[in-house]
Each structure stands twice: as C-alpha cells, then as structure tokens.
C-alpha cells in the first residue's frame, strides 16, 4: 500500500511539473492537445502562441487544422481563437492612478497623439476641412485692383469695324509689347490702371476705337506664379502659389498654425514691414474676410506662438481650447463657444487655475462673467443643473390623471385631486397616504381620511409640500388576484384570471383550444381548503380526472372551476415527434431525411438518397455530429453492411460525402506550403520533395496525414526506419516543427536546479515517512 502511495505521489509531482512547463516548449509541437485547458490559458501563454504563429507564418486556419487533428475539440478551438484574436484596449491607468489630461499643455499623451490635441483647438478644423481650401477661382473676372507683374499674360481683342487680337506677356522689366502699337510699361500697375494705358495706346493706332465704331476687350489670360514663405505653420516652408492666392489659401496649404501657433495674431509681412495682423476668429465667428488679403511675390506669413489659451468644457454648445487676445473677458469666450447649453448650471462655474506652485479652484458667479479676464492655462468647467425639482409634487392611484404637478402657494390635497380630474369610481375613500421628506431627508407616511377631506375637515385637507407623493388606493387593491393555471396540450398555456362561474370549456376556448397532440384525458388539481389542522392528514390537493368522449364536448361545459385550480391536458401517449438527419454533398438526392427507425444506418440513408454520384470520393465520407466529426470507412461497410462501422444515424446528424479531389496539401515544416497533384503509390517523401523538402527543424518522425474523411495516420518507426502513412487522394500532410533551442541564462539554470533539488528533497522526505 505504501509503495502504491509513493508511485501515485511521484506521478502527481511529475504531472505538476509537466503542466508548469507546458509552454516552456513549442506550443505547436505538443502532441496531445486534449490536455490543454483553453479556458485557463494566461495572457502570457496566449501571447506566446501568437508570437509562435507569427514567427512561423501560420494562419489561424492552419492552426485550427493542427489543433483539431491533435485532439482539440472545435468548441475549445473556438475559445482559443477568440482569445488569440482579442485585442486589449489601451488603458489610461498606471499603477492604479488615472493619468489626467491637461487640455492646455502638450502633455505626454498629447505628444503621442498631437492630432487629437490639435482637434480640440478652436479654429483648427478650418484647415482640415477639404471643402474650405480657399483656392482662388481662375475663371472669375480679373479683379480691378490686381497688381500686374512679370509672368502675367494679357489678351487684347479689338472688335467692330476693325478687328485685332493679340496675346502679350509682362517681361522681367515690367513691359508689354503690342505689335503695331509699341512697348508699354505697366509694372506695378493695377489691372484697372493698365487697361486705361493700353486702351489709350491702341486708340492712337486704331481710329475706330476713338470714333466708337470698334471696341476693345482686355483680359488676364495667364496668371503668374509667386513665391511666398510661411513660418510657424503645421507645414512651414516656401510655397509657389497663384498670384490670385490669399492669406487664408496659403494658410490652408500649410495646414494652419502648428500646435502652439496663434490663430489671432498672424502677421502678413511685405517688404520687411507688417502690413496686416490677421485674426482668424473674425472669419469663424462673423464670416468677416477683411483680413483675407491677396498675396504678392516674396510675402511672408509669420505665425507667432500663442499668448493666452484657455479651455472651457461641460455644458456649453462648443467646448474646446480657445485663444484670447488682450481685452477679451469671460463673456467674449462665451460668445466664441456659442453660449451655454440648455442644461448648464449658471449659479457657479468652476475655474481651475495655475499658480506658481500648484493648482487652485475659483468659483465664478454670474456677476463675474463680464469682468473676469481669463488667464492662459485656465480651465473653466460648466456643470449640469441638478436632476431635481424645486416645486414638484405627484399623485398616483385612483385618480383620472395621475401625474406630476407644480406646487403653488397654498395648494392643499383637495386642490391637487381636482387638478388630477378627481377620484375614479373605484377610489377607496377611507384612507389615502402622503409620503413626505422630513427635515433630515428621511421619509414619513401621513395617512389621510378622504371622507373627511370632502366634508371640509381642514386637518385632513393638509397643505402640500415640495416632493410630496400622494397615493389614492383603489377598492381592487384590497382584493386577492385569483388565477387558474392551464398547461399541457393547449395552444396558449399559462395563467388565466379566475372569474365567477368559469367553466372548463370556457377556459379551453380562451386558450385557443387543444393542440394536435392532446389526448381525451384532462386532470384538475384542486387545493383542499381547511379551517383547522387535521392531525395526520397529508393530502393537500384533490385530483379530478376528466375523460371526455371528444375534444371540446358538452361534458367540459358542466365542470365548474375554482380559484387556484391547476388543469393539465395530457398528451397522446404513442405520439412521437418526427426526427431528421441531413445528407449533403455528392449524392443523387441531397437534403433532409426523416429517420424512419432507430436502426437506420449510413448505408440505409445513402440508399434512400439514390446512391453516390460518379464524382463522389468514397474515402471522403464522414458524419458531423454536434461538435465533432466521425470518419466513415465506406469501402468496408459497402462490402459488409453488418459491420459496426456502419454507424446508426442519430437525429441532427449531417452525413457529408465530398467530391473527389486529387490534390494533396502539405503544410508545416517544409520550404513551401502547397498543394501537389495526387499520384498513385507515391509516398510522403515524394510530396515533401515537391514542396522543396524538409526545413532544418522539421520533426520527421512526427509527420502525420489527415485523410479526407477526417481520420489521421501517424508515422511509425521500426529499427532505424520510418514508415510514413499511406497517402490517399485529398489528404493533408502535416510536418511538425521542432522547438527552437534557446540557451538558458545562468539565472534560469540556477532556478531550475533549485526546483529540481526541492522536488528531490520532497520525494526523499515522503519516502522516509513510509519506510
């Protein structure tokens, strides 16, 4: 007995060690997946499986083939698959403390995701909206104040008695040459001024222009390109743009101000002078484009660092980060964020402000809105009004309009009842209840006699208070709710209300009548009512059996029911619900088949389906049953139908007959996972060689084949020879891969030696105990 105990102890210790080292070896090389408890796999073990799949370029489908072929059930693999594909959401918690988000400063999280931070800045969406590029329209009429320069081209057309057309371009010297007219200097002129000069010069040559018999048209046919520089933008640099481009168009091309750039104080520099300070808010808030000036060659747009940014959040219509300029107060900020929302709490707004050492909280009141000047870094939080009422009372129960009502000065109970359209006919007037909050916020019940209220008793017709809840009882509240239970073979079984003079016939009619399975036997169970305890009487209900000649016969009309009766309509005893199986694949008549008897087997059901088709693979037949497949040896059972392998068909089975497929799949430790055409009498080595041969870490002695019917065959060894499985058409050859050897660190060797020593000591101690 002692020896047996020792053996069991050593076996237990061995299993514990094996389980602990399950994932210290290669997961895919595990030979028996039935021992893996998928539900208990740790996140670290799941990650190890994912790393192994990634390293060996194994898909989840290939993993499924390997796992199921090694004994894992499809249900367990689905659990494993969900664990592998599950991605954990990123957490904003470190060491149990949430990381606060500072909406004004670029904190660590903002630096990791600057786009998300920038999207909070008011006005930033102006430069990310593809519908607002501010691109100039080259097809519009030339602006009369457009400054002409080198590279522009003009189209001059004279029409009428005299006709003349010519295109001229502005040279580097700022001149144009008009054939038969001469050379004109127009550099730096507006388009309007240049047109006057050209018309005058042409009029000296074409006399009909002066007489009015001809007219002249001057248009800008080609617009020059200018170079500008943008500093402090998301994409700062030099840009070549159309000479019709404006400041906003250039800012859009550069992605707008960078993360710290100002939206309120942008400078347009021309000839080393700031000619305009641009405030983008003027356009966003009022649609004012007065700052959207046209650009000239060598213009510089400089975006300085912001001076004052504040954040407002909570119950405002547009929360975010806003830039303020000197002189703007909280009321201005409120205008920028489109005002308070409907649920805003206006009595006090929380202001979080930076000091030299820490943060502080200030409560802003309504009186501060027009005077408070926000400081850079301020965070203003607008709260939500409380979910409570200052003047609410309610009335429920036996009144015509139970609801919530407003409490007005001097409102009494009878006034509220009249507001609710009065009492219903079933109102119980002896007692009503008022639930009221006391001064310490506990609840008390005040009972009221409604009869006295209606008789003018002011002590009962009390003054109501805020949050009073009045309940008027109904006469029906004091009556028992009596029911009868009807079950069994009726169309609508369940609880039914009991009424006086209810007959069995009436109840069955309410239930929609009998089902097709109903017998003519009905059982009524009725409680035995006793006014006193009768000693040794154990019976608590009487059973009434009703045998009817025909369903819904007159006999049921004479049976009077009582409250709490339980009626059961019994089923026909010999009736059996039809059960089915499915036959799919390459048979003459696939589909659903009723199981005619409990002995019907695979060959019977195939025969009923007209037999196999010509393209059926007789070695690729199996039964899908619940969560597993059962291989069928058709060639054997067709010769010997009495064989135990001619499996009996069960309800819900699906008998699958696959088509003949000649390809052989080879996966795992080969140089190329592929499909190879089947060749008769060719061995595993032939197909492996066709896939480029074994890789260095291929586990040759563990090669196995999965046949088309789901049956697996492993490699056998005899002396120094390997006997590989025979290959059939449509088979899968799986070549396992050996674990990649990993050199253990010194600490791991020491730790392993310690565990081994501890286990040896434990075994020695236990052995001595039983000597």
PDB file of C-alpha atoms in Angstrom, residues 486 504 508 514 519-524 544-548 551-552 556 559 567-570:
ATOM      1  CA  UNK A 486     -53.796  25.748 -17.640  1.00  0.00           C
ATOM      2  CA  UNK A 504     -63.563  24.211 -18.106  1.00  0.00           C
ATOM      3  CA  UNK A 508     -60.042  25.934 -23.056  1.00  0.00           C
ATOM      4  CA  UNK A 514     -56.303  21.814 -27.971  1.00  0.00           C
ATOM      5  CA  UNK A 519     -55.483  13.262 -25.560  1.00  0.00           C
ATOM      6  CA  UNK A 520     -59.021  12.973 -24.162  1.00  0.00           C
ATOM      7  CA  UNK A 521     -57.663  12.839 -20.614  1.00  0.00           C
ATOM      8  CA  UNK A 522     -57.750  16.042 -18.533  1.00  0.00           C
ATOM      9  CA  UNK A 523     -56.535  16.325 -14.935  1.00  0.00           C
ATOM     10  CA  UNK A 524     -57.658  19.026 -12.475  1.00  0.00           C
ATOM     11  CA  UNK A 544     -60.183  15.311 -10.529  1.00  0.00           C
ATOM     12  CA  UNK A 545     -59.795  13.185 -13.683  1.00  0.00           C
ATOM     13  CA  UNK A 546     -61.927  14.050 -16.663  1.00  0.00           C
ATOM     14  CA  UNK A 547     -62.281  11.582 -19.558  1.00  0.00           C
ATOM     15  CA  UNK A 548     -64.015  13.269 -22.475  1.00  0.00           C
ATOM     16  CA  UNK A 551     -62.444  17.204 -27.551  1.00  0.00           C
ATOM     17  CA  UNK A 552     -64.462  20.282 -26.587  1.00  0.00           C
ATOM     18  CA  UNK A 556     -66.490  20.191 -20.322  1.00  0.00           C
ATOM     19  CA  UNK A 559     -67.306  21.344 -14.998  1.00  0.00           C
ATOM     20  CA  UNK A 567     -55.501  21.940 -15.178  1.00  0.00           C
ATOM     21  CA  UNK A 568     -53.289  19.688 -17.301  1.00  0.00           C
ATOM     22  CA  UNK A 569     -54.336  18.416 -20.749  1.00  0.00           C
ATOM     23  CA  UNK A 570     -52.342  15.201 -21.301  1.00  0.00           C
TER      24      UNK A 570
END
